[in-house]
Amino acid sequence: IRSWTYDLVILDIMGVRGFDLLNAAVSLGFPTVMLTAHALSVQALQKSIQMGARAYIPKEKMAEIVPFLEDVLALSYRPGWKRVFEKLGGFFSTTFGKEWEKSEKAFWEEVSSGRYEQKPVVLKK
């Protein structure tokens, strides 16, 4: 990943390695999207956001991927996550359960409203 320049990086979360690649891509300044099926969880979504991913797209939504990628390329970090939640909030509630946001309510409210301002967490090896 360090050998090239990318306009956009799309990563498939397959265990921990996907997060290692997310860390590398974000630390190099590449807008990065997480694509997942098996790792679809509230924890993986939150970790992706905190590590600097620009979107988190379940494979069930692959048919709708183009608008997400356009948003990532056109919008900055915070408004981009607001759009993700506008488009996928219902899907997340159906998948994770109606009360999935309650455990980290303040965090999810900031992200879904576009107010989340934390800088990406870059993991050092």
XYZ file of C-alpha atoms in Angstrom:
125
model
C 0.000 0.000 0.000
C 2.964 2.315 0.611
C 4.264 1.867 -2.942
C 1.407 3.650 -4.722
C -0.893 6.651 -4.453
C -4.628 5.998 -4.286
C -7.685 8.217 -4.694
C -9.673 5.750 -2.606
C -8.912 2.506 -0.774
C -11.580 -0.179 -0.268
C -10.744 -2.818 2.331
C -12.530 -6.030 3.221
C -12.468 -6.682 6.957
C -11.291 -10.255 7.237
C -10.257 -10.525 10.848
C -7.615 -8.247 12.304
C -5.679 -7.814 9.028
C -8.348 -5.480 7.618
C -7.804 -3.124 10.538
C -4.027 -3.286 10.055
C -4.519 -2.210 6.446
C -6.967 0.510 7.536
C -4.319 1.816 9.906
C -1.721 1.889 7.119
C -4.051 3.529 4.574
C -5.275 6.235 6.970
C -1.759 6.992 8.204
C -0.791 7.610 4.560
C -3.762 9.955 4.100
C -5.852 7.764 1.783
C -9.660 7.993 2.062
C -10.567 4.462 3.091
C -13.826 2.505 2.988
C -14.433 -0.672 4.952
C -16.448 -3.400 3.234
C -17.658 -6.277 5.378
C -19.906 -9.278 5.781
C -18.436 -11.529 8.455
C -17.121 -8.720 10.668
C -20.416 -6.800 10.620
C -20.767 -5.713 14.237
C -21.289 -2.577 16.279
C -17.738 -2.926 17.608
C -16.192 -3.208 14.124
C -18.227 -0.205 12.941
C -17.086 1.908 15.899
C -13.464 0.788 15.538
C -13.547 1.631 11.820
C -14.836 5.138 12.553
C -12.320 5.736 15.338
C -9.452 4.526 13.154
C -10.403 6.948 10.384
C -12.424 4.947 7.857
C -14.612 7.201 5.725
C -17.440 4.660 5.322
C -18.423 1.181 6.486
C -20.436 -0.715 3.908
C -22.040 -4.101 4.542
C -21.735 -6.490 1.604
C -25.535 -6.684 1.575
C -25.434 -3.103 0.273
C -22.928 -3.739 -2.549
C -25.545 -2.859 -5.171
C -25.629 0.636 -3.635
C -21.860 1.125 -3.282
C -21.386 3.806 -5.963
C -23.196 6.614 -4.068
C -21.186 5.788 -0.936
C -17.911 5.992 -2.843
C -18.985 9.257 -4.482
C -19.712 10.694 -1.025
C -16.302 9.589 0.270
C -14.575 11.313 -2.625
C -16.719 14.473 -2.445
C -17.280 15.016 1.287
C -14.935 15.513 4.205
C -14.819 13.079 7.136
C -17.685 14.347 9.342
C -20.342 15.091 6.686
C -19.460 11.790 5.044
C -20.348 9.786 8.145
C -23.575 11.737 8.499
C -24.513 10.591 4.977
C -23.562 6.986 5.765
C -25.935 7.034 8.727
C -28.692 8.690 6.693
C -28.414 5.856 4.173
C -27.676 2.907 6.481
C -29.199 3.834 9.847
C -32.231 1.633 9.223
C -30.055 -1.247 8.029
C -27.885 -1.002 11.160
C -30.986 -0.953 13.402
C -32.416 -4.010 11.643
C -29.091 -5.860 11.785
C -27.901 -4.877 15.280
C -31.291 -4.433 16.988
C -33.288 -1.299 17.750
C -31.207 -0.292 20.769
C -27.742 -0.902 19.313
C -26.627 2.714 19.857
C -27.544 2.904 23.548
C -24.259 1.588 24.961
C -22.292 4.466 23.374
C -25.149 6.914 22.848
C -23.086 10.146 22.832
C -20.580 8.702 20.349
C -23.264 7.501 17.913
C -25.190 10.780 18.144
C -22.042 12.736 17.259
C -21.221 10.456 14.328
C -24.744 10.312 12.883
C -25.200 14.089 13.172
C -21.854 14.869 11.524
C -20.385 16.384 14.712
C -17.825 13.650 15.455
C -14.467 15.437 15.562
C -11.969 12.969 16.956
C -8.861 12.592 14.863
C -8.316 9.060 13.570
C -6.518 6.749 15.985
C -3.360 5.503 14.299
C -2.015 2.327 15.833
C 1.743 2.142 16.234
C 3.496 -1.183 15.925
